[in-house]
CSV table of C-alpha atoms in Angstrom, one decimal:
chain,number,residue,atom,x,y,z
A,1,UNK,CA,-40.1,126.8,59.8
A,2,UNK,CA,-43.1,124.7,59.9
A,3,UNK,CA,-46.3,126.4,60.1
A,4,UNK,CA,-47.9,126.1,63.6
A,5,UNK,CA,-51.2,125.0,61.8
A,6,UNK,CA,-50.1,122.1,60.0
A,7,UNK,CA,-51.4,118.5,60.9
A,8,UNK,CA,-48.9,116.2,62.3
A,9,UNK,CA,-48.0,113.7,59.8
A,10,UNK,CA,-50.2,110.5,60.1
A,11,UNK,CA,-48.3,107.1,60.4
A,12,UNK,CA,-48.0,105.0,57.7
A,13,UNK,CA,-49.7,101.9,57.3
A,14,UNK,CA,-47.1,99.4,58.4
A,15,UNK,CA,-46.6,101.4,61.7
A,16,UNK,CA,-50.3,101.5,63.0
A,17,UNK,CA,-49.9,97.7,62.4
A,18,UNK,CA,-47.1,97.5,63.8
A,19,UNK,CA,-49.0,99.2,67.0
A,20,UNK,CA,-51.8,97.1,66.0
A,21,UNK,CA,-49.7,93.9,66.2
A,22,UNK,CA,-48.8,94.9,70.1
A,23,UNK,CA,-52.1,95.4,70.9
A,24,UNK,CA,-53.1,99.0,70.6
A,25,UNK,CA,-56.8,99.2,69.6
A,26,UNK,CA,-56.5,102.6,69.0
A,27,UNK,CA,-53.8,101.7,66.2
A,28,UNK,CA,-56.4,99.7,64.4
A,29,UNK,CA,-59.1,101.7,64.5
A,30,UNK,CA,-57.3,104.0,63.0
A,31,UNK,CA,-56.7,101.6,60.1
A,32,UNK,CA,-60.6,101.2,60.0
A,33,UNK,CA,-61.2,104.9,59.6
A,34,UNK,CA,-58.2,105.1,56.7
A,35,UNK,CA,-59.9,102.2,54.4
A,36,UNK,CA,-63.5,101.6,55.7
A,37,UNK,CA,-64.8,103.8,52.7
A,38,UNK,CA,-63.1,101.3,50.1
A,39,UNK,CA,-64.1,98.0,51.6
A,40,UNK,CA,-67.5,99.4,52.3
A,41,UNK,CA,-67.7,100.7,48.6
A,42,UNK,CA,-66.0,97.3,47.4
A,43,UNK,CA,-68.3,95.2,48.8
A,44,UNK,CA,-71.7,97.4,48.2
A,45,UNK,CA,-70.5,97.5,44.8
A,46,UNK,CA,-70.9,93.4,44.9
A,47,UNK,CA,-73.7,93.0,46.6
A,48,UNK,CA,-76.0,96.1,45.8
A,49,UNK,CA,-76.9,95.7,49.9
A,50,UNK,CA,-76.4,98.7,52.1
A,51,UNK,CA,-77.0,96.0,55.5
A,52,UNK,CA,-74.9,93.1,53.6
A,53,UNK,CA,-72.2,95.4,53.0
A,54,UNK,CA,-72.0,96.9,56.3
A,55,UNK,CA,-72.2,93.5,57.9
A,56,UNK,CA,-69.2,91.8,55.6
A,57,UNK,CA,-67.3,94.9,56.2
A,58,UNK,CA,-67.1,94.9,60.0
A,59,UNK,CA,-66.8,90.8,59.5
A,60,UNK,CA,-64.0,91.2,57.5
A,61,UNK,CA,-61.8,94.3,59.6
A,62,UNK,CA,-63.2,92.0,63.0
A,63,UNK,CA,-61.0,88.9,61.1
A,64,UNK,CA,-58.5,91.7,60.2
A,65,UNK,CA,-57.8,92.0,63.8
A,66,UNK,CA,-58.1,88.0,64.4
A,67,UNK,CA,-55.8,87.6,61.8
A,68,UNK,CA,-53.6,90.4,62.4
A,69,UNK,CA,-50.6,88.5,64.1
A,70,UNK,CA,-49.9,86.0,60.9
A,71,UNK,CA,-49.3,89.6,58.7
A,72,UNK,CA,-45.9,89.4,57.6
A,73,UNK,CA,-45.9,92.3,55.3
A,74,UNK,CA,-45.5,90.7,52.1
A,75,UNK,CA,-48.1,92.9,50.8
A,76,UNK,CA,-49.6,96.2,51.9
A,77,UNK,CA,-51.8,96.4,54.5
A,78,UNK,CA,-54.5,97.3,51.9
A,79,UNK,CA,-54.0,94.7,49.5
A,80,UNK,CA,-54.2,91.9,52.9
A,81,UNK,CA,-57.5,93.7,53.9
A,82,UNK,CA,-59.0,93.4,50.7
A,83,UNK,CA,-58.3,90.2,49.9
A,84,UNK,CA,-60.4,89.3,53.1
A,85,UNK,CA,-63.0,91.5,52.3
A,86,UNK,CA,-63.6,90.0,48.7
A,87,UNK,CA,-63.0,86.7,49.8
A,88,UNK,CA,-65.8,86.9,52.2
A,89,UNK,CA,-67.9,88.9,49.8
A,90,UNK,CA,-67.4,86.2,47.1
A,91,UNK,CA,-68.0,83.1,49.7
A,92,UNK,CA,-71.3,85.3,51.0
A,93,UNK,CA,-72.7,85.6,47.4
A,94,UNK,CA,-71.8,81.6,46.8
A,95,UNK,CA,-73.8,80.6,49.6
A,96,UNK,CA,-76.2,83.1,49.1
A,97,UNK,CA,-78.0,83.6,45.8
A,98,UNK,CA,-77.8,87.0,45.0
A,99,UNK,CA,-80.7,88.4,45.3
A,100,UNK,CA,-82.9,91.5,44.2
A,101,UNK,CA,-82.3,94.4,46.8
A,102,UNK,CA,-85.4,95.4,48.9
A,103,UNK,CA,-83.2,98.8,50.2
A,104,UNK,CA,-82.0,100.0,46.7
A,105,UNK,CA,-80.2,103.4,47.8
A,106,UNK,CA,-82.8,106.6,46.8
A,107,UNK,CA,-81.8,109.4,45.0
A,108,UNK,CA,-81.4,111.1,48.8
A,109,UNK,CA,-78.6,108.7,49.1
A,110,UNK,CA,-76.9,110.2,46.2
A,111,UNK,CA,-74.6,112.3,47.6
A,112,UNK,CA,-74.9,116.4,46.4
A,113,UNK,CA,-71.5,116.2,43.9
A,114,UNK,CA,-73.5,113.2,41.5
A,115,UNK,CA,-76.6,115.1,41.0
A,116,UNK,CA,-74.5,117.8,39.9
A,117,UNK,CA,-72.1,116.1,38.3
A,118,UNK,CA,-71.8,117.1,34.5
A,119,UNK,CA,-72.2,113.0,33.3
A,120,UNK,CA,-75.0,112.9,35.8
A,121,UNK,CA,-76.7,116.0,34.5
A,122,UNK,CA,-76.0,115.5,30.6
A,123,UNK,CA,-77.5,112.0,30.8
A,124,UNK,CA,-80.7,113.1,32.1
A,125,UNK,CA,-81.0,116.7,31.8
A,126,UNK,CA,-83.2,116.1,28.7
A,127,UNK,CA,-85.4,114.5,31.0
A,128,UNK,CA,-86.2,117.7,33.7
A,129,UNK,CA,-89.6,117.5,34.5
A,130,UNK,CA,-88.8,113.6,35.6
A,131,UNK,CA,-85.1,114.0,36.6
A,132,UNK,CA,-85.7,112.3,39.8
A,133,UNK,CA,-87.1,109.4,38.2
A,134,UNK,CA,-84.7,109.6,36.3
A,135,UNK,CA,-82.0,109.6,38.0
A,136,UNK,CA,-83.4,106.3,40.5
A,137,UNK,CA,-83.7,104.6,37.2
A,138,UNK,CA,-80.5,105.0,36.4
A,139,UNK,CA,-79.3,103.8,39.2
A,140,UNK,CA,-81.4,100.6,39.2
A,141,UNK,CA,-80.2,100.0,35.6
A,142,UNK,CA,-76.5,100.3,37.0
A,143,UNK,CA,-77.1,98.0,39.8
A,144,UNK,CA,-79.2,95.3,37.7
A,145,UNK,CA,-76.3,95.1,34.6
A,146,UNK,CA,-73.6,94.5,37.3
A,147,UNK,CA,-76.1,91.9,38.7
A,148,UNK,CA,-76.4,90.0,35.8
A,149,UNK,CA,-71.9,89.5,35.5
A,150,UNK,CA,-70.4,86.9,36.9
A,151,UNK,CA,-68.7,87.3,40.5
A,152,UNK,CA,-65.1,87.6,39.0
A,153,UNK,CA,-66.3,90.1,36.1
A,154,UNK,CA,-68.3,92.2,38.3
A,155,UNK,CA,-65.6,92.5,41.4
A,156,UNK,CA,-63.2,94.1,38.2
A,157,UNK,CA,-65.8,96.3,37.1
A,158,UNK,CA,-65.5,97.5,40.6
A,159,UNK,CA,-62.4,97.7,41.3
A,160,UNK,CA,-61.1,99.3,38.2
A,161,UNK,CA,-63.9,101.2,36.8
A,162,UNK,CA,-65.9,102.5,39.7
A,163,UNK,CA,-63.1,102.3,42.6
A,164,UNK,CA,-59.8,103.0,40.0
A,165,UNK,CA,-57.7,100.8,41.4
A,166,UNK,CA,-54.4,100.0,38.9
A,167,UNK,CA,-54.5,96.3,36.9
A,168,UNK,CA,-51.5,95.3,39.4
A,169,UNK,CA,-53.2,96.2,42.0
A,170,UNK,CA,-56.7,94.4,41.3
A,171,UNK,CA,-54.2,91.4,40.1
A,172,UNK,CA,-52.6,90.9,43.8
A,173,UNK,CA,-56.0,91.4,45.3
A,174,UNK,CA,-57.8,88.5,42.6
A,175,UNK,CA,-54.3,86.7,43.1
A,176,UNK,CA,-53.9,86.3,39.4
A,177,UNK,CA,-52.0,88.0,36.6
A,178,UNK,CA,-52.8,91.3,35.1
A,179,UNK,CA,-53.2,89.9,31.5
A,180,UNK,CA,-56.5,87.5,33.5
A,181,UNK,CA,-57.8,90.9,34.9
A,182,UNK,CA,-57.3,93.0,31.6
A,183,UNK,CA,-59.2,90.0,29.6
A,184,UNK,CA,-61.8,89.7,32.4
A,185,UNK,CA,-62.2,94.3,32.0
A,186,UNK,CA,-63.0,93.6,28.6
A,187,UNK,CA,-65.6,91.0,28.6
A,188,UNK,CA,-67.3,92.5,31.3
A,189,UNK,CA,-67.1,95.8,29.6
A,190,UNK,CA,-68.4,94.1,26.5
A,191,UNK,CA,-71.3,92.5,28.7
A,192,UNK,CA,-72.6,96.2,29.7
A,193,UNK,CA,-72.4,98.0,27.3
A,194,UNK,CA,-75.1,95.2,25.5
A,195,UNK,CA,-77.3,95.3,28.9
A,196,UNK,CA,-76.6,99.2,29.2
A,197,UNK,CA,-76.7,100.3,25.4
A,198,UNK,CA,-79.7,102.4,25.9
A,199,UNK,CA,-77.9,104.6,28.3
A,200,UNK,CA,-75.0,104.7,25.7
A,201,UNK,CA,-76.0,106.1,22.8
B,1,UNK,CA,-52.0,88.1,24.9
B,2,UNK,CA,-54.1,91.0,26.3
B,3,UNK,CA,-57.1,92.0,24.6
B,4,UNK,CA,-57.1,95.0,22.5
B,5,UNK,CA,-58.6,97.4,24.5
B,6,UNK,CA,-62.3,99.1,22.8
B,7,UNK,CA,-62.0,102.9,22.2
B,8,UNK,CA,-65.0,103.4,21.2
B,9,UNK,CA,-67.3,105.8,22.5
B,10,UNK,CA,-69.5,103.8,24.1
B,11,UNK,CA,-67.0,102.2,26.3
B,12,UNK,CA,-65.4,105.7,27.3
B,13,UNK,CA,-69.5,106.6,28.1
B,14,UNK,CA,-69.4,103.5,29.8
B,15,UNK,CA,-66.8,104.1,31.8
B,16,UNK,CA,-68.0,107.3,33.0
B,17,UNK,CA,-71.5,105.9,33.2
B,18,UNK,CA,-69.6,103.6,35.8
B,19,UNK,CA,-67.7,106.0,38.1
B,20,UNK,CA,-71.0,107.2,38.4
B,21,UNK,CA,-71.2,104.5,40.8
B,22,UNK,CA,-68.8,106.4,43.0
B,23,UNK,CA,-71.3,108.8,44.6
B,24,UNK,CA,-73.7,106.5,45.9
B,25,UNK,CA,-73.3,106.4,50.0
B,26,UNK,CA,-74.6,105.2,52.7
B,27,UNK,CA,-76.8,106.5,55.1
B,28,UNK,CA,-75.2,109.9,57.0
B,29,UNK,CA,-73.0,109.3,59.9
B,30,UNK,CA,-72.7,105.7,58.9
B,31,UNK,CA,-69.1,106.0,58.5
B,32,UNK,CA,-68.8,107.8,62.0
B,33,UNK,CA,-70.2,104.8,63.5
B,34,UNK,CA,-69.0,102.2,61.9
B,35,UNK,CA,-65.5,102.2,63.6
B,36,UNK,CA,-67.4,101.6,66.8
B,37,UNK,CA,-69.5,98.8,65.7
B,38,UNK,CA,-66.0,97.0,64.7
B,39,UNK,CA,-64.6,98.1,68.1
B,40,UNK,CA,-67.9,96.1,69.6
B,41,UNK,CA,-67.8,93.4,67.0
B,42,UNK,CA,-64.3,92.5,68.2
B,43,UNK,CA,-65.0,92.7,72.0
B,44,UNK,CA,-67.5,90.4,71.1
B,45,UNK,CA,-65.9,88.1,69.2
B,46,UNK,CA,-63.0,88.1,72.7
B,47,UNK,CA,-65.7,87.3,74.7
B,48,UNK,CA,-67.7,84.7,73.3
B,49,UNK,CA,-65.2,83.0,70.8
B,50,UNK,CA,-66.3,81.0,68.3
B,51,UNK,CA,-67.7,77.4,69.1
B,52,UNK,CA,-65.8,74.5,67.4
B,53,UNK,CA,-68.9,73.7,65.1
B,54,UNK,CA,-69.4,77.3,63.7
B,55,UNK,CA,-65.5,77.3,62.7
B,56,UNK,CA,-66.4,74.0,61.3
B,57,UNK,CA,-69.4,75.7,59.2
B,58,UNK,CA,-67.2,78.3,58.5
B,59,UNK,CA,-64.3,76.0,57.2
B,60,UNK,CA,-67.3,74.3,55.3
B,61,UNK,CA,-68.4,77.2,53.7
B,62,UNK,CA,-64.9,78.7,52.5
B,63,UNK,CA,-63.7,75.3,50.9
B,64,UNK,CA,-66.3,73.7,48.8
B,65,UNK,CA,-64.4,70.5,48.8
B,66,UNK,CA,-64.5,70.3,52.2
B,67,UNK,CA,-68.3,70.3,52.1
B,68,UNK,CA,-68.0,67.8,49.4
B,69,UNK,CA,-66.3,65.3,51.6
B,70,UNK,CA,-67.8,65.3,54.4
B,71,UNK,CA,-71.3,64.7,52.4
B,72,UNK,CA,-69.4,62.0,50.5
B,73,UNK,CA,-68.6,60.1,54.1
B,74,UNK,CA,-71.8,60.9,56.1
B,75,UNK,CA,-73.3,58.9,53.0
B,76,UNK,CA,-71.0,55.9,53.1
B,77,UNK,CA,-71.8,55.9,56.9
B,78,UNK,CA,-75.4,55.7,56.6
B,79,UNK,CA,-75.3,52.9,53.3
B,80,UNK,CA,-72.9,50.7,55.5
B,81,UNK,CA,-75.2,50.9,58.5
B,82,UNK,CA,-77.9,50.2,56.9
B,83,UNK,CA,-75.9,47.4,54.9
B,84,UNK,CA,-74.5,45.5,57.9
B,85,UNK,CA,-78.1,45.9,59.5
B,86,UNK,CA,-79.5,44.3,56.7
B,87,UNK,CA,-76.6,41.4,56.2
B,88,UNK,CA,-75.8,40.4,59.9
B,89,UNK,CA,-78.6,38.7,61.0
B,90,UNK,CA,-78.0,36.4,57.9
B,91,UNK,CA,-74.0,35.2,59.2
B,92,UNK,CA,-75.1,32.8,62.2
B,93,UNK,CA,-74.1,35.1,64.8
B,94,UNK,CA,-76.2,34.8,68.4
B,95,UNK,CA,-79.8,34.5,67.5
B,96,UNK,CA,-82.6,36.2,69.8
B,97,UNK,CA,-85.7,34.0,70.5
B,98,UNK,CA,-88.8,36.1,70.1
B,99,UNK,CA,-90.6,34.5,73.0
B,100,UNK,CA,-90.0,31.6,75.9
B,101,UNK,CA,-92.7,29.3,74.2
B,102,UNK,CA,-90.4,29.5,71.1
B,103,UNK,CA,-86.9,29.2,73.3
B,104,UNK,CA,-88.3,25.9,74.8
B,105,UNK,CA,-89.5,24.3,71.6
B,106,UNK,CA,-87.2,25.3,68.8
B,107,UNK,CA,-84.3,27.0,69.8
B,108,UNK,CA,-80.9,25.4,69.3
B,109,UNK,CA,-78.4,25.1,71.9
B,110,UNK,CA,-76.7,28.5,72.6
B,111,UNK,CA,-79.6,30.6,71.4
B,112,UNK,CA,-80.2,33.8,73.7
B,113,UNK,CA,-83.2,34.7,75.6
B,114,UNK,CA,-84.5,37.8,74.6
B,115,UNK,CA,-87.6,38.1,77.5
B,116,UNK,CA,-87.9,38.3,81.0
B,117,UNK,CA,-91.1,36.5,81.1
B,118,UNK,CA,-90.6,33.0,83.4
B,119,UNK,CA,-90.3,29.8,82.0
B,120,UNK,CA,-93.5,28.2,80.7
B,121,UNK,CA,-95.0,26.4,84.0
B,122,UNK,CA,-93.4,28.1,86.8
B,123,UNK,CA,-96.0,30.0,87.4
B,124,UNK,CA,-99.4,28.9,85.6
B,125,UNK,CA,-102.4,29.9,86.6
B,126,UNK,CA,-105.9,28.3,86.7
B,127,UNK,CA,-107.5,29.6,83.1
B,128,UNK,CA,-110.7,31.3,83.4
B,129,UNK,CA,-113.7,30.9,80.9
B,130,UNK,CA,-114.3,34.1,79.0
B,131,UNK,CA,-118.1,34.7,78.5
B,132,UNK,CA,-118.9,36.6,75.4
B,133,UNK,CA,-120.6,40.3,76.1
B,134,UNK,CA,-123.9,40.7,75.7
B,135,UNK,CA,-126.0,43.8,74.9
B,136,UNK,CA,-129.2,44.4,77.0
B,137,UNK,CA,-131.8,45.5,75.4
């Protein structure tokens, strides 16, 4: 017997847009609240922007909605929402030089788990009477290296190595091949690790 | 064929240097709200749907080509303007006289009359001598 405290089971994807599809708003904000961490994180990721990011990601789930009628299915839901997210994200940093952040995130807006996360603390615990500093530099290093790769090297950087996405994954999103993403990984992992190397040793 | 993937060190301290990335957030409660600014974003967007010229931007903006042609044809527009501006006058077409003096004197049969002044001598009248100024002292 079930226990009498155990959620109901949440719908899956392709029958909230299903609901969606018919009309329910309460169906697609539900999608919004399953994937709004992702695409915000996707597109902060690009753009080092807290306001650019918020703005592209309620652009992009507002033409989610627009949109929603011509989804066949043919991929996820996750997958279609992405692709719209980093196609507007990529067409936004085309038209828009990309340019130095004026709202870099402070160390408040680390959340608790980094400051005590074991990387976080071995790479500047030497460094305790400035940790702070520390820490908001190392940030602003991150941000600038990912700044200074191309669009396409920086958006696998994000996917796989900050948001762990799979190759196949990032492939349908990019709508190329995994071999193109794996080759792109490399170079852009080749790229920091020159820009970052002080951080690395 | 794929790259070899690095297994050095410093890519492994890379990577984790990376996830790092993971914990930065935005502002509290951001995520609370931002379900609602969609929700008003789209009610919006019902309301007051997009104009025919900021779908045109927009169309302009996602397809680089697009943007490409439409530069490439407002150009040709303006060179042939100003081309046939320049070359029609030359081709013998209807020519405009400047003034009724000239029409009566020079102009050729057929020319057009480009004034509304009165022929010359329909209404003349008497000329008046014009006296210089003069300064008092």
């Amino acid at each position: 017997m079930p226990a009498a405290s155990e959620a109901p089971a949440q719908p899956d994807d392709i029958t909230l847009v299903r609901q969606a599809q018919d009309g329910d708003a309460a169906a697609f904000d539900e999608l919004v609240r399953r994937y709004q961490r992702q695409i915000y994180g996707v597109i902060y990721h690009m753009t080092s922007h807290h306001e650019d990011a918020s703005d592209l990601a309620q652009e992009a789930f507002v033409k989610a909605w627009q949109a929603l009628k011509s989804f066949k299915g043919d991929s996820s839901f996750f997958t279609w929402i992405y692709r719209i997210a980093v196609n507007r994200t990529l067409n936004h940093l085309k038209t828009r030089k990309f340019r130095e952040s004026k709202h870099r995130f402070s160390i408040n807006d680390l959340d608790a788990e980094a400051e005590n996360h074991p990387d976080m603390v071995a790479l500047v615990a030497h460094n305790t009477p400035r940790r702070d500093l520390a820490l908001v530099e190392l940030q602003e290093r991150l941000n600038e290296a990912m700044a200074q790769l191309s669009e396409n090297h920086r958006l696998v950087v994000t996917l796989h190595d900050i948001q762990g996405l799979p190759h196949e994954a990032i492939a349908h999103i990019m709508n190329c091949n995994t071999a193109t993403v794996r080759t792109r990984l490399f170079y852009a992992r080749q790229q920091l690790q020159g820009i970052l190397s002080d951080y690395l040793k | 064929m794929d790259p070899v993937p690095p297994q050095s060190n410093d890519f492994e301290r890379l990577q984790r240097l990376l996830a790092l990335k993971r914990h930065e957030s935005p502002p509290p409660g951001f995520f609370n709200r931002f379900p609602d600014q969609v929700r008003a974003r789209i009610t919006q967007a019902d309301l007051v749907p997009e104009s025919w010229w900021q779908r045109w931007l927009a169309a302009v903006s996602v397809k680089p080509a697009w943007a490409t042609a439409y530069a490439v044809v407002a150009s040709l527009l303006v060179i042939g303007g100003v081309w046939l501006a320049k070359t029609s006058p030359a081709d013998g077409g209807p020519q405009l006289a400047n003034s009724p003096a000239q029409s009566g004197a020079t102009n050729p049969p057929g020319a057009l009359l480009a004034s509304n002044a009165p022929p010359p001598g329909l209404f003349n009248t008497p000329s008046l001598p014009v006296q210089p100024a003069e300064f008092k002292r």
